[in-house]
Each structure stands twice: as structure tokens, then as C-alpha cells.
Amino acid sequence: MQHFICTGGCDGESSTPGVCQAEDCKKEGEALTPCNCEDGLHGEVVEKKDEDED
Ligand SMILES: [Zn+2]
Ligand SMILES: [Zn+2]
């Protein structure tokens, strides 16, 4: 079943389209990314974590 996740680091997940609402997330206010994984790992969508901690 399709779901929508945030890749900004807050681990946000929703069953409906929307935007991230985590105040301290890098992608707050940005659209969630659709994902169709069935194992809960969001492997198609989650990118390798960059060491980009500006
Ligand atoms: Zn987020
Ligand atoms: Zn997923």
C-alpha cells in the first residue's frame, strides 16, 4: 500500500499525501515522498545519509 514519507530526517510517515510538519526537520513544509515498500524500510526512497551537517 502506498504511503508517504519524509526524507528530511524526522522519520515522518503518512498514509496520505502531505507535507512534513516536524518543526526541527530539514524538510519541514516540503512534500512527503510517495513510497510503495512493504517492509517498512522505504528502501526505494530513503537515500544514503550524507554527512552534510551544515
Ligand atoms: Zn520531516
Ligand atoms: Zn516505504
Short mmCIF file of C-alpha atoms and ligand atoms in Angstrom, two decimals:
data_model
loop_
_atom_site.label_atom_id
_atom_site.label_comp_id
_atom_site.label_asym_id
_atom_site.label_seq_id
_atom_site.Cartn_x
_atom_site.Cartn_y
_atom_site.Cartn_z
CA MET A 1 0.00 0.00 0.00
CA GLN A 2 1.35 3.37 -0.92
CA HIS A 3 2.43 5.68 1.82
CA PHE A 4 4.28 8.93 2.06
CA ILE A 5 7.43 9.56 3.97
CA CYS A 6 9.72 12.43 4.81
CA THR A 7 13.37 12.05 3.93
CA GLY A 8 14.49 15.05 5.92
CA GLY A 9 15.47 13.04 8.95
CA CYS A 10 12.32 13.13 11.08
CA ASP A 11 11.13 9.67 10.00
CA GLY A 12 7.75 11.13 9.28
CA GLU A 13 5.30 8.80 7.61
CA SER A 14 1.71 9.25 6.47
CA SER A 15 -0.89 7.23 4.61
CA THR A 16 -1.98 10.33 2.74
CA PRO A 17 -0.12 12.98 0.74
CA GLY A 18 1.00 15.99 2.67
CA VAL A 19 3.95 17.95 3.89
CA CYS A 20 6.36 17.40 6.73
CA GLN A 21 5.19 19.01 9.92
CA ALA A 22 8.19 18.40 12.13
CA GLU A 23 9.49 21.76 13.24
CA ASP A 24 13.07 20.64 13.55
CA CYS A 25 13.19 18.68 10.31
CA LYS A 26 15.25 19.78 7.35
CA LYS A 27 12.22 19.30 5.12
CA GLU A 28 9.59 20.93 7.23
CA GLY A 29 6.86 22.18 4.90
CA GLU A 30 8.14 20.13 1.98
CA ALA A 31 6.03 17.49 0.30
CA LEU A 32 6.29 13.94 1.56
CA THR A 33 7.73 11.39 -0.85
CA PRO A 34 5.49 8.57 -2.08
CA CYS A 35 6.76 5.07 -1.32
CA ASN A 36 5.43 1.62 -2.06
CA CYS A 37 7.63 -0.58 0.06
CA GLU A 38 6.07 -3.41 2.03
CA ASP A 39 8.84 -3.98 4.51
CA GLY A 40 8.70 -0.59 6.17
CA LEU A 41 12.26 0.24 5.24
CA HIS A 42 11.36 2.65 2.44
CA GLY A 43 14.37 1.35 0.54
CA GLU A 44 13.25 2.89 -2.74
CA VAL A 45 13.09 6.34 -1.32
CA VAL A 46 15.46 6.74 1.54
CA GLU A 47 18.82 7.92 0.39
CA LYS A 48 22.11 7.19 1.95
CA LYS A 49 22.75 9.58 4.74
CA ASP A 50 25.18 12.19 3.64
CA GLU A 51 27.49 13.65 6.17
CA ASP A 52 26.08 17.01 5.40
CA GLU A 53 25.54 18.57 8.73
CA ASP A 54 25.89 22.17 7.91
ZN ZN B 1 10.43 15.71 8.07
ZN ZN B 2 8.02 2.78 2.43
#
